[in-house]
Short mmCIF file of C-alpha atoms in Angstrom, two decimals:
data_model
loop_
_atom_site.label_atom_id
_atom_site.label_comp_id
_atom_site.label_asym_id
_atom_site.label_seq_id
_atom_site.Cartn_x
_atom_site.Cartn_y
_atom_site.Cartn_z
CA MET A 26 -6.12 -19.15 17.91
CA ARG A 27 -2.89 -17.21 18.20
CA LEU A 28 -1.17 -16.34 14.95
CA GLN A 29 2.23 -14.84 14.54
CA VAL A 30 3.45 -12.07 12.37
CA LYS A 31 7.00 -11.05 12.30
CA VAL A 32 8.44 -8.72 9.76
CA TYR A 33 12.08 -8.53 8.85
CA ILE A 34 13.12 -5.45 6.92
CA GLN A 35 16.29 -5.20 4.94
CA GLN A 36 18.29 -3.30 2.32
CA ILE A 37 20.46 -5.70 0.35
CA ILE A 38 23.51 -3.78 -0.80
CA GLY A 39 25.35 -6.86 -1.99
CA PHE A 40 22.40 -7.75 -4.17
CA LEU A 41 22.29 -4.24 -5.55
CA PHE A 42 25.89 -4.71 -6.65
CA VAL A 43 24.92 -7.93 -8.43
CA VAL A 44 22.01 -6.15 -10.09
CA GLY A 45 24.43 -3.49 -11.24
CA LEU A 46 26.56 -6.15 -12.91
CA LEU A 47 23.52 -7.71 -14.58
CA HIS A 48 22.16 -4.39 -15.72
CA VAL A 49 25.19 -2.66 -17.16
CA HIS A 50 22.95 -0.93 -19.69
CA ALA A 51 20.62 0.67 -17.15
CA PHE A 52 18.56 3.48 -18.64
CA VAL A 53 17.43 6.86 -17.40
CA HIS A 54 13.77 7.47 -18.24
CA HIS A 55 12.47 11.04 -18.39
CA HIS A 56 8.82 11.89 -17.76
CA ARG A 57 6.78 15.04 -17.26
CA PHE A 58 3.87 15.13 -14.82
CA VAL A 59 1.50 18.10 -15.03
CA ILE A 60 -0.80 18.21 -12.01
CA LYS A 61 -4.05 19.86 -13.03
CA GLU A 62 -7.79 19.66 -12.61
CA ALA A 63 -9.85 17.97 -15.29
CA PRO A 64 -13.58 17.24 -15.63
CA TYR A 65 -14.64 13.62 -15.08
CA SER A 66 -18.05 11.98 -15.02
CA ASN A 67 -19.17 9.00 -12.96
CA LEU A 68 -22.47 7.86 -11.44
CA CYS A 69 -24.61 10.26 -13.49
CA SER A 70 -22.75 13.41 -12.42
CA SER A 71 -19.58 15.34 -13.24
CA LYS A 72 -16.94 17.14 -11.21
CA ASN A 73 -13.37 18.38 -11.52
CA ILE A 74 -10.71 16.09 -10.12
CA LEU A 75 -6.97 16.47 -9.68
CA THR A 76 -5.11 14.51 -12.36
CA VAL A 77 -1.68 13.89 -13.84
CA ASN A 78 -1.57 14.94 -17.49
CA GLY A 79 -5.36 14.95 -17.50
CA GLN A 80 -5.48 11.18 -16.92
CA PHE A 81 -7.24 9.16 -14.22
CA PRO A 82 -5.71 6.83 -13.25
CA GLY A 83 -2.45 8.50 -14.19
CA PRO A 84 0.18 7.30 -16.67
CA VAL A 85 1.65 3.82 -16.31
CA LEU A 86 5.44 4.12 -16.07
CA TYR A 87 7.67 1.31 -17.35
CA ALA A 88 11.28 0.57 -16.43
CA ASN A 89 13.68 -2.30 -15.78
CA THR A 90 15.37 -3.34 -12.58
CA GLY A 91 18.28 -0.96 -11.93
CA ASP A 92 16.98 1.89 -14.11
CA THR A 93 16.51 5.48 -12.99
CA LEU A 94 13.48 7.66 -13.62
CA VAL A 95 13.56 11.45 -13.64
CA VAL A 96 10.09 12.92 -13.34
CA ASN A 97 9.58 16.66 -13.67
CA VAL A 98 6.44 17.51 -11.70
CA GLN A 99 4.68 20.76 -12.63
CA ASN A 100 1.96 21.72 -10.17
CA ASP A 101 -0.77 23.55 -12.07
CA GLY A 102 -3.34 22.70 -9.43
CA SER A 103 -4.64 24.86 -6.60
CA GLN A 104 -3.14 22.92 -3.66
CA ASN A 105 0.22 21.65 -2.50
CA ILE A 106 1.27 18.28 -3.91
CA THR A 107 3.98 15.66 -3.52
CA ILE A 108 4.51 12.37 -5.36
CA HIS A 109 5.54 9.22 -3.49
CA TRP A 110 7.12 6.25 -5.28
CA HIS A 111 5.49 3.54 -3.23
CA GLY A 112 7.87 0.65 -2.61
CA VAL A 113 10.98 2.13 -4.25
CA LYS A 114 13.92 1.92 -1.87
CA GLN A 115 15.69 5.04 -3.18
CA PRO A 116 19.19 3.92 -2.04
CA ARG A 117 21.14 6.96 -0.84
CA TYR A 118 18.57 9.22 -2.49
CA PRO A 119 15.64 9.81 -0.12
CA TRP A 120 15.05 13.38 -1.28
CA SER A 121 12.42 12.37 -3.83
CA ASP A 122 10.51 9.81 -1.77
CA GLY A 123 7.59 12.19 -1.49
CA PRO A 124 5.89 12.20 1.93
CA GLU A 125 4.91 15.79 2.64
CA TYR A 126 7.07 17.48 5.31
CA ILE A 127 8.93 14.23 6.01
CA THR A 128 11.46 13.89 3.18
CA GLN A 129 10.57 17.08 1.34
CA CYS A 130 8.36 20.13 1.35
CA PRO A 131 5.37 19.99 -0.98
CA ILE A 132 5.41 21.33 -4.51
CA ARG A 133 3.45 24.58 -4.31
CA PRO A 134 0.90 25.63 -6.95
CA GLY A 135 2.60 27.22 -9.92
CA THR A 136 6.00 25.61 -9.22
CA ASN A 137 7.79 22.47 -10.36
CA PHE A 138 10.19 19.94 -8.90
CA SER A 139 12.29 17.28 -10.62
CA GLN A 140 12.11 13.96 -8.77
CA LYS A 141 14.81 11.31 -9.20
CA ILE A 142 13.72 7.71 -8.67
CA LYS A 143 16.54 5.20 -8.33
CA LEU A 144 15.43 1.59 -8.80
CA SER A 145 17.61 -1.08 -7.23
CA ASP A 146 16.41 -4.68 -6.71
CA GLU A 147 12.68 -4.03 -7.20
CA GLU A 148 11.09 -6.24 -9.86
CA GLY A 149 7.37 -6.46 -10.47
CA THR A 150 4.57 -3.99 -9.83
CA LEU A 151 4.73 -0.87 -7.67
CA TRP A 152 2.79 2.36 -7.91
CA TRP A 153 3.11 6.08 -7.45
CA HIS A 154 0.67 8.45 -5.78
CA ALA A 155 0.29 11.89 -4.25
CA HIS A 156 1.27 12.11 -0.60
CA SER A 157 -0.63 15.23 0.50
CA ASP A 158 -3.97 14.85 2.30
CA TRP A 159 -6.31 12.75 0.14
CA SER A 160 -5.07 13.93 -3.24
CA ARG A 161 -3.78 10.40 -3.85
CA ASP A 162 -7.42 9.38 -4.41
CA THR A 163 -7.12 10.56 -8.03
CA VAL A 164 -3.38 11.31 -8.40
CA ASN A 165 -1.99 7.81 -8.79
CA GLY A 166 -0.74 5.29 -11.33
CA ALA A 167 1.13 2.02 -11.76
CA LEU A 168 4.92 1.60 -11.92
CA VAL A 169 5.87 -1.56 -13.84
CA ILE A 170 9.44 -2.79 -13.30
CA ARG A 171 10.46 -5.58 -15.65
CA PRO A 172 13.52 -7.84 -15.32
CA ALA A 173 16.94 -6.37 -16.01
CA ASN A 174 18.74 -7.06 -19.29
CA LYS A 175 19.67 -10.70 -19.82
CA THR A 176 17.27 -11.89 -17.11
CA LYS A 177 13.76 -13.31 -17.38
CA TYR A 178 10.61 -13.81 -15.38
CA PRO A 179 10.74 -16.93 -13.18
CA PHE A 180 7.67 -18.16 -15.10
CA PRO A 181 6.72 -18.27 -18.81
CA LYS A 182 6.33 -14.79 -20.25
CA PRO A 183 2.63 -13.89 -20.38
CA ALA A 184 0.88 -12.87 -23.58
CA ALA A 185 0.15 -9.42 -22.13
CA GLU A 186 0.52 -7.49 -18.88
CA VAL A 187 -2.48 -5.46 -17.73
CA PRO A 188 -2.49 -3.01 -14.81
CA ILE A 189 -5.66 -3.34 -12.71
CA ILE A 190 -5.96 -0.37 -10.34
CA LEU A 191 -8.66 -0.55 -7.69
CA GLY A 192 -9.86 2.93 -6.78
CA GLU A 193 -12.64 4.84 -5.09
CA TRP A 194 -15.10 7.57 -6.10
CA TRP A 195 -17.03 10.24 -4.25
CA LYS A 196 -19.65 12.32 -6.03
CA SER A 197 -18.56 15.24 -3.85
CA ASP A 198 -15.23 17.03 -4.13
CA VAL A 199 -12.65 14.96 -2.25
CA GLN A 200 -10.87 17.96 -0.73
CA ALA A 201 -14.22 19.25 0.57
CA ILE A 202 -14.79 15.85 2.23
CA VAL A 203 -11.35 16.03 3.85
CA ASN A 204 -11.96 19.57 5.08
CA GLU A 205 -15.33 18.53 6.49
CA PHE A 206 -14.13 15.59 8.56
CA LEU A 207 -11.02 17.43 9.74
CA ALA A 208 -13.18 20.35 10.90
CA GLY A 209 -15.81 18.14 12.51
CA GLY A 210 -13.49 15.54 13.98
CA GLY A 211 -15.66 12.64 12.85
CA ASP A 212 -15.14 9.93 10.26
CA ALA A 213 -15.08 10.68 6.54
CA ASN A 214 -18.18 10.15 4.47
CA LYS A 215 -18.14 6.74 2.82
CA SER A 216 -17.45 6.66 -0.90
CA ASP A 217 -20.19 6.28 -3.50
CA ALA A 218 -18.41 3.63 -5.58
CA PHE A 219 -15.30 1.58 -6.02
CA LEU A 220 -13.48 1.59 -9.34
CA ILE A 221 -11.49 -0.69 -11.63
CA ASN A 222 -9.14 1.36 -13.78
CA GLY A 223 -11.16 4.50 -13.11
CA GLN A 224 -14.57 2.97 -13.94
CA PRO A 225 -17.27 1.83 -11.46
CA GLY A 226 -18.65 -0.94 -13.67
CA ASP A 227 -22.14 -1.60 -14.91
CA LEU A 228 -23.67 -2.52 -11.55
CA TYR A 229 -23.69 1.22 -10.80
CA PRO A 230 -26.00 3.74 -12.52
CA CYS A 231 -24.80 5.49 -15.69
CA SER A 232 -21.71 3.26 -15.84
CA LYS A 233 -22.30 0.58 -18.47
CA ASN A 234 -20.63 2.34 -21.39
CA GLY A 235 -17.41 3.10 -19.50
CA THR A 236 -16.95 -0.32 -17.89
CA PHE A 237 -13.36 -1.51 -18.29
CA LYS A 238 -13.07 -4.52 -20.61
CA LEU A 239 -10.15 -6.90 -21.02
CA THR A 240 -10.16 -8.95 -24.24
CA VAL A 241 -8.35 -12.29 -24.10
CA GLU A 242 -7.60 -15.14 -26.49
CA LYS A 243 -8.41 -18.65 -25.34
CA GLY A 244 -5.33 -20.67 -24.46
CA LYS A 245 -3.13 -17.70 -23.58
CA THR A 246 -1.98 -16.50 -20.16
CA TYR A 247 -2.18 -12.88 -18.99
CA MET A 248 -0.58 -11.07 -16.10
CA LEU A 249 -2.81 -8.80 -14.02
CA ARG A 250 -0.71 -6.23 -12.18
CA MET A 251 -3.00 -5.41 -9.25
CA VAL A 252 -2.78 -2.13 -7.30
CA ASN A 253 -5.03 -1.19 -4.38
CA ALA A 254 -5.30 2.60 -4.57
CA VAL A 255 -8.44 2.66 -2.37
CA MET A 256 -8.06 5.08 0.54
CA ASN A 257 -8.60 2.79 3.54
CA ASN A 258 -10.25 -0.53 2.64
CA LEU A 259 -8.81 -3.96 2.11
CA MET A 260 -10.38 -5.33 -1.05
CA PHE A 261 -11.47 -8.78 -2.21
CA PHE A 262 -11.05 -9.42 -5.96
CA SER A 263 -12.11 -12.37 -8.10
CA VAL A 264 -12.68 -13.33 -11.75
CA ALA A 265 -15.71 -15.49 -12.52
CA ASN A 266 -14.86 -19.13 -13.36
CA HIS A 267 -11.11 -18.40 -13.48
CA GLN A 268 -8.42 -19.30 -11.00
CA LEU A 269 -5.62 -16.84 -10.41
CA THR A 270 -1.98 -17.78 -9.88
CA VAL A 271 -0.21 -15.38 -7.53
CA VAL A 272 3.44 -14.90 -8.57
CA GLY A 273 4.53 -11.68 -6.87
CA THR A 274 3.73 -8.92 -4.43
CA ASP A 275 5.26 -5.49 -3.80
CA ALA A 276 7.87 -5.96 -6.57
CA ALA A 277 9.20 -9.28 -5.24
CA TYR A 278 8.43 -12.79 -6.45
CA VAL A 279 6.62 -15.43 -4.42
CA LYS A 280 6.21 -19.17 -4.79
CA PRO A 281 3.29 -19.44 -7.23
CA PHE A 282 0.00 -20.55 -5.74
CA LYS A 283 -3.50 -20.82 -7.16
CA THR A 284 -6.48 -19.07 -5.63
CA ASN A 285 -10.08 -18.22 -6.46
CA TYR A 286 -9.77 -14.70 -5.01
CA ILE A 287 -7.21 -12.29 -3.66
CA THR A 288 -7.18 -9.94 -0.68
CA ILE A 289 -5.20 -6.78 -1.30
CA SER A 290 -4.61 -4.07 1.29
CA PRO A 291 -4.40 -0.31 0.59
CA GLY A 292 -1.01 0.44 -0.95
CA GLN A 293 -0.25 -3.20 -1.74
CA THR A 294 0.45 -4.58 -5.21
CA ILE A 295 -0.01 -8.20 -6.30
CA ASP A 296 0.96 -9.85 -9.59
CA VAL A 297 -1.31 -12.68 -10.72
CA LEU A 298 -1.43 -14.86 -13.82
CA LEU A 299 -4.80 -15.55 -15.44
CA GLU A 300 -5.10 -18.42 -17.89
CA ALA A 301 -7.83 -17.87 -20.46
CA ASN A 302 -9.03 -21.48 -20.37
CA GLN A 303 -12.82 -21.17 -20.20
CA ASN A 304 -15.50 -21.31 -22.86
CA PRO A 305 -15.62 -18.05 -24.83
CA ASN A 306 -18.01 -15.75 -23.00
CA HIS A 307 -18.13 -12.58 -20.91
CA TYR A 308 -17.00 -12.94 -17.28
CA TYR A 309 -17.09 -10.34 -14.52
CA MET A 310 -13.98 -9.28 -12.67
CA ALA A 311 -15.34 -8.00 -9.35
CA ALA A 312 -13.99 -6.29 -6.24
CA LYS A 313 -15.55 -5.24 -2.94
CA ALA A 314 -14.39 -4.06 0.46
CA TYR A 315 -13.53 -6.19 3.47
CA ASN A 316 -14.70 -4.73 6.79
CA SER A 317 -14.12 -6.41 10.14
CA VAL A 318 -15.52 -3.74 12.47
CA PRO A 319 -19.21 -4.20 13.33
CA GLY A 320 -21.31 -1.07 13.27
CA VAL A 321 -18.90 0.98 11.15
CA GLU A 322 -20.38 2.34 7.94
CA PHE A 323 -18.45 1.54 4.77
CA ASP A 324 -19.02 1.39 1.04
CA ASN A 325 -20.49 -2.11 0.58
CA THR A 326 -20.96 -1.83 -3.18
CA THR A 327 -19.20 -3.97 -5.79
CA THR A 328 -17.16 -2.70 -8.71
CA THR A 329 -16.86 -4.77 -11.87
CA ALA A 330 -14.95 -5.03 -15.12
CA ILE A 331 -15.50 -7.53 -17.93
CA LEU A 332 -13.19 -10.28 -19.18
CA GLN A 333 -14.30 -11.01 -22.73
CA TYR A 334 -13.00 -13.71 -25.05
CA GLN A 335 -12.22 -13.17 -28.71
CA GLY A 336 -14.34 -15.03 -31.27
CA ASN A 337 -17.90 -15.39 -32.47
CA TYR A 338 -20.34 -16.49 -29.76
CA THR A 339 -23.42 -15.31 -27.93
CA ALA A 340 -22.30 -13.82 -24.64
CA SER A 341 -24.19 -14.27 -21.39
CA SER A 342 -26.22 -11.23 -20.40
CA PRO A 343 -25.37 -10.15 -17.81
CA PRO A 344 -21.82 -11.54 -17.71
CA ILE A 345 -21.12 -14.46 -15.38
CA PHE A 346 -20.50 -13.22 -11.83
CA PRO A 347 -17.85 -14.71 -9.48
CA ASN A 348 -19.41 -17.16 -7.03
CA ASN A 349 -16.39 -17.25 -4.73
CA LEU A 350 -15.96 -13.58 -3.85
CA PRO A 351 -15.80 -13.69 -0.01
CA ASN A 352 -18.36 -11.95 2.19
CA TYR A 353 -17.40 -8.46 3.35
CA ASN A 354 -16.70 -9.65 6.93
CA ASP A 355 -14.88 -12.91 6.16
CA THR A 356 -11.78 -12.46 8.32
CA ASN A 357 -10.58 -16.01 7.67
CA ALA A 358 -10.70 -15.48 3.91
CA SER A 359 -8.65 -12.30 4.24
CA PHE A 360 -6.13 -13.69 6.70
CA ASN A 361 -5.67 -17.12 5.13
CA PHE A 362 -4.92 -15.59 1.74
CA THR A 363 -2.26 -13.30 3.19
CA ARG A 364 -0.53 -16.05 5.16
CA THR A 365 -0.09 -18.17 1.98
CA PHE A 366 2.68 -15.92 0.61
CA LYS A 367 6.23 -17.32 0.57
CA SER A 368 9.32 -15.95 -1.15
CA LEU A 369 10.60 -17.72 -4.23
CA ALA A 370 13.85 -18.35 -2.33
CA ASP A 371 15.82 -19.97 -5.14
CA GLN A 372 19.37 -19.44 -6.38
CA LYS A 373 18.45 -16.40 -8.46
CA HIS A 374 16.11 -14.96 -5.83
CA PRO A 375 17.73 -15.66 -2.45
CA VAL A 376 16.36 -14.55 0.89
CA ASP A 377 18.48 -12.87 3.54
CA VAL A 378 16.51 -12.67 6.76
CA PRO A 379 18.54 -10.69 9.35
CA LEU A 380 18.74 -12.85 12.46
CA ASN A 381 21.12 -10.95 14.73
CA VAL A 382 18.79 -8.33 16.19
CA THR A 383 20.60 -5.61 18.11
CA THR A 384 17.70 -3.28 18.96
CA ASN A 385 14.16 -4.28 19.98
CA LEU A 386 11.22 -1.89 19.68
CA LEU A 387 7.52 -2.29 20.41
CA PHE A 388 5.13 0.18 18.79
CA THR A 389 1.42 0.11 19.58
CA PHE A 390 -0.91 1.74 17.09
CA SER A 391 -4.41 2.81 18.05
CA VAL A 392 -7.50 4.70 17.06
CA ASN A 393 -7.86 7.50 19.61
CA THR A 394 -9.87 10.57 20.42
CA LEU A 395 -8.85 14.11 21.30
CA PRO A 396 -11.03 16.39 23.45
CA CYS A 397 -13.15 18.97 21.67
CA GLU A 398 -14.36 22.20 23.24
CA ASN A 399 -17.88 21.78 24.66
CA GLU A 400 -17.90 18.24 23.27
CA SER A 401 -18.85 19.78 19.94
CA CYS A 402 -17.08 17.37 17.55
CA ASN A 403 -18.54 14.46 15.60
CA GLY A 404 -16.42 11.68 17.09
CA PRO A 405 -17.33 9.47 20.08
CA ASN A 406 -18.64 11.42 23.10
CA GLY A 407 -18.30 14.69 21.20
CA ASP A 408 -14.53 14.24 20.76
CA ARG A 409 -12.53 14.17 17.53
CA PHE A 410 -10.93 11.05 16.06
CA SER A 411 -7.16 10.74 16.15
CA ALA A 412 -4.56 8.00 15.76
CA SER A 413 -1.35 7.22 17.56
CA MET A 414 1.74 5.06 17.82
CA ASN A 415 3.02 4.49 21.35
CA ASN A 416 0.41 7.02 22.47
CA ILE A 417 1.88 9.81 20.32
CA SER A 418 -0.30 11.39 17.65
CA PHE A 419 2.05 12.82 15.04
CA VAL A 420 1.95 16.55 14.43
CA LEU A 421 2.95 17.47 10.89
CA PRO A 422 5.81 20.02 10.94
CA ARG A 423 6.07 22.99 8.60
CA VAL A 424 9.68 22.20 7.66
CA ASP A 425 10.48 18.79 6.24
CA ILE A 426 12.19 16.49 8.73
CA LEU A 427 14.87 15.29 6.31
CA GLY A 428 15.85 18.87 5.52
CA ALA A 429 15.85 19.81 9.19
CA TYR A 430 18.08 16.82 9.98
CA TYR A 431 20.68 17.56 7.32
CA LYS A 432 20.64 21.33 7.88
CA ASN A 433 20.59 20.94 11.67
CA ILE A 434 17.48 23.10 12.04
CA LYS A 435 16.33 22.99 15.65
CA GLY A 436 12.76 22.83 16.89
CA VAL A 437 11.29 20.95 13.94
CA TYR A 438 11.11 17.54 15.60
CA GLY A 439 12.11 15.79 18.79
CA ASP A 440 14.11 12.57 19.00
CA GLU A 441 12.28 11.00 21.92
CA PHE A 442 9.85 8.66 20.23
CA PRO A 443 9.64 5.89 22.85
CA SER A 444 11.04 2.42 22.26
CA PHE A 445 8.10 0.86 24.09
CA PRO A 446 4.54 1.94 24.93
CA PRO A 447 4.43 4.35 27.87
CA PHE A 448 1.48 2.36 29.28
CA ASN A 449 1.58 -1.41 29.52
CA PHE A 450 -1.94 -2.85 29.33
CA ASN A 451 -3.88 -5.68 27.74
CA PHE A 452 -3.60 -4.18 24.26
CA THR A 453 -6.41 -6.24 22.78
CA GLY A 454 -8.61 -6.49 25.87
CA ALA A 455 -12.38 -6.18 25.75
CA SER A 456 -12.80 -3.30 28.24
CA LEU A 457 -10.06 -0.69 28.16
CA SER A 458 -9.96 2.50 30.18
CA VAL A 459 -11.21 5.65 28.48
CA GLU A 460 -8.03 7.35 29.72
CA LEU A 461 -6.03 5.22 27.29
CA GLN A 462 -7.82 6.88 24.37
CA ARG A 463 -6.07 10.23 24.94
CA PRO A 464 -2.75 10.44 23.06
CA ASP A 465 -0.01 13.05 23.29
CA ARG A 466 0.40 15.28 20.24
CA ARG A 467 4.06 15.71 19.27
CA THR A 468 6.49 15.53 16.35
CA GLU A 469 8.93 12.83 17.38
CA VAL A 470 11.34 10.47 15.62
CA HIS A 471 13.25 7.45 16.84
CA VAL A 472 16.95 7.65 16.00
CA LEU A 473 18.53 4.39 14.85
CA GLU A 474 22.23 3.69 14.59
CA TYR A 475 23.64 3.07 11.13
CA GLY A 476 24.41 -0.63 10.64
CA SER A 477 22.12 -1.90 13.37
CA ASN A 478 19.51 -4.66 13.05
CA VAL A 479 16.28 -3.43 14.57
CA GLU A 480 13.24 -5.49 15.46
CA ILE A 481 9.97 -3.55 15.57
CA VAL A 482 6.86 -5.25 16.90
CA LEU A 483 3.76 -3.46 15.62
CA GLN A 484 0.95 -4.14 18.07
CA GLY A 485 -2.64 -3.22 17.33
CA THR A 486 -4.94 -2.26 20.17
CA SER A 487 -8.68 -2.65 20.67
CA LEU A 488 -9.17 0.99 21.65
CA LEU A 489 -12.44 2.14 20.04
CA GLY A 490 -12.82 -1.39 18.71
CA GLY A 491 -9.59 -1.58 16.73
CA ILE A 492 -9.24 -1.85 12.96
CA ASP A 493 -7.40 -3.77 10.27
CA HIS A 494 -4.60 -1.38 9.46
CA PRO A 495 -2.15 -1.20 6.55
CA ILE A 496 1.41 -0.29 7.46
CA HIS A 497 3.81 0.81 4.72
CA LEU A 498 7.51 1.32 5.29
CA HIS A 499 9.20 3.95 3.14
CA GLY A 500 12.64 3.04 1.80
CA TYR A 501 12.70 -0.59 2.88
CA SER A 502 11.08 -3.93 2.18
CA PHE A 503 10.60 -6.46 4.94
CA TYR A 504 10.16 -10.17 5.46
CA VAL A 505 6.85 -11.33 6.92
CA VAL A 506 7.68 -14.48 8.84
CA GLY A 507 4.43 -15.12 10.68
CA SER A 508 1.04 -13.63 11.55
CA GLY A 509 -0.96 -13.15 14.69
CA PHE A 510 -4.15 -12.22 16.51
CA GLY A 511 -4.06 -10.91 20.06
CA ASN A 512 -1.04 -9.69 21.97
CA PHE A 513 2.49 -10.48 20.82
CA ASP A 514 4.17 -13.07 23.06
CA LYS A 515 7.91 -12.52 22.94
CA ASP A 516 8.59 -16.01 24.33
CA LYS A 517 6.19 -18.19 22.34
CA ASP A 518 5.57 -16.43 19.03
CA PRO A 519 9.15 -16.36 17.72
CA LEU A 520 9.28 -20.16 17.89
CA LYS A 521 6.93 -20.40 14.91
CA TYR A 522 8.53 -17.90 12.55
CA ASN A 523 9.16 -18.84 8.95
CA LEU A 524 12.83 -17.94 8.51
CA VAL A 525 13.30 -20.05 5.38
CA ASP A 526 11.13 -18.43 2.70
CA PRO A 527 9.09 -15.57 4.19
CA PRO A 528 7.61 -13.09 1.68
CA LEU A 529 9.38 -9.78 1.06
CA VAL A 530 6.91 -6.87 1.05
CA ASN A 531 6.71 -3.13 1.69
CA THR A 532 3.08 -3.01 2.89
CA ILE A 533 1.21 -5.21 5.32
CA ALA A 534 -2.33 -5.06 6.69
CA ILE A 535 -2.14 -5.92 10.36
CA VAL A 536 -5.19 -7.93 11.31
CA ARG A 537 -7.64 -6.21 13.65
CA ASN A 538 -6.49 -6.55 17.26
CA GLY A 539 -3.38 -8.41 16.14
CA TRP A 540 0.30 -7.68 15.74
CA ALA A 541 3.23 -7.62 13.36
CA ALA A 542 6.96 -7.27 13.83
CA SER A 543 9.82 -6.02 11.69
CA ASP A 544 13.59 -6.28 11.66
CA LEU A 545 15.60 -3.62 9.85
CA LYS A 546 19.12 -4.01 8.61
CA LEU A 547 20.16 -0.35 8.44
CA ILE A 548 22.93 -0.44 5.85
CA ILE A 549 21.82 2.49 3.70
CA GLN A 550 21.87 6.00 5.06
CA VAL A 551 18.41 7.53 4.80
CA CYS A 552 16.55 10.21 6.69
CA GLY A 553 15.21 7.65 9.12
CA LEU A 554 12.34 5.24 9.38
CA CYS A 555 9.14 6.50 7.77
CA ILE A 556 6.08 4.43 8.58
CA ALA A 557 2.81 5.40 6.93
CA ILE A 558 -0.31 4.50 8.88
#
């Protein structure tokens, strides 16, 4: 079966103007983030973790469409830090987007930086997180953006809105784990648990008392604002005996559809409605990882929280467990859920898919290896793991690229990122040459002309087996108009695109050995295209 994915990315200035008219009373919200270590206990042991204001997960921030947030970040930790506002477009203000050495230098220990977050047409759930090494594992939180003044949800207002943040926990210090796998060149140690709102759930040892509980009243509807803050895993999530109605993703509405489970990729957010329509009891909310690569170790445990009804009754012990949580390797369950999304596409929520493409790009992304002296590393054949796009493994500069661009500082980056792969091969073939595993190591950007419409095909490869891979675009959202396994076919695949009501997202998990494509309408001046892989 060949499936098609095509992604159209846009910035809608005209719509921003309309939002400005609707939201004439836009507010400026001021917050203070203090980055510091704090002691936390999970799984029968304690350790210090990096937190914001001593909280894990961090504070939930609330705003309305069109508002501005000013967040003063004080770094009282022992390592560099940045904060990324995942999914915020930051029109004409990329300086606070947060990726380390891309849009800004990190905030050094003992210093502070005031970040300005300009909301435009985003409406729904986003999140914020650190963007330095793996510090985002514990430095993260939800960003809830409600409708602008005089506007409403496109569905009945729920009785309550509850952030549900899926996370991950290692008993060891996370920075030590990062240092270990960077030094050894192998894969990172798998986590010891997954989390729901910072708690593993009572299927893990020493975790019953801290299990997150959501109390509901029968007959009412609740919104779960889902965030996947797990480092690398797509996650399945389900609530026992309850259907979920998906109404939004990545701060954009979708045509509502009912489902027994959701698949959510790292960095993605999904808004679902839960109707409390079952007999009063205790029901598990459960989440576990999806893994499509045979032979690769991963955390195959299950995290739980409890949905408990108000009232007097004898609760099941243990709570009822979901019977429709997919198996860890159920690719069809993962893919079929994702392909169900469609934009609301009504008069108040129009779509504007850019059709006149002026620049075509094809980017392959691969898992690679780099040679290690005396074959002494922990990756395949004594090499070290790497990753690449168009056979270039990015080298992090020591001066931020945005600053170098505006200040015309030479030698920080090159502008020769290729438009197409330097080697044309069967990207998803079964037996690929070992020579294809060796990428170049450079700091390169691709320069795009202001005002152009750019189509980017993101093609996965089967080098080292291939993986399901989340791709997040900083500063833009994009329309997903199809989905696909195998190699992109420029003649056949575009014939099946959904150009009527494709979903608008900022993060997509490209299926293992498959492809995605994106069209950008570059009508806001930013530092350039920043793709996180």
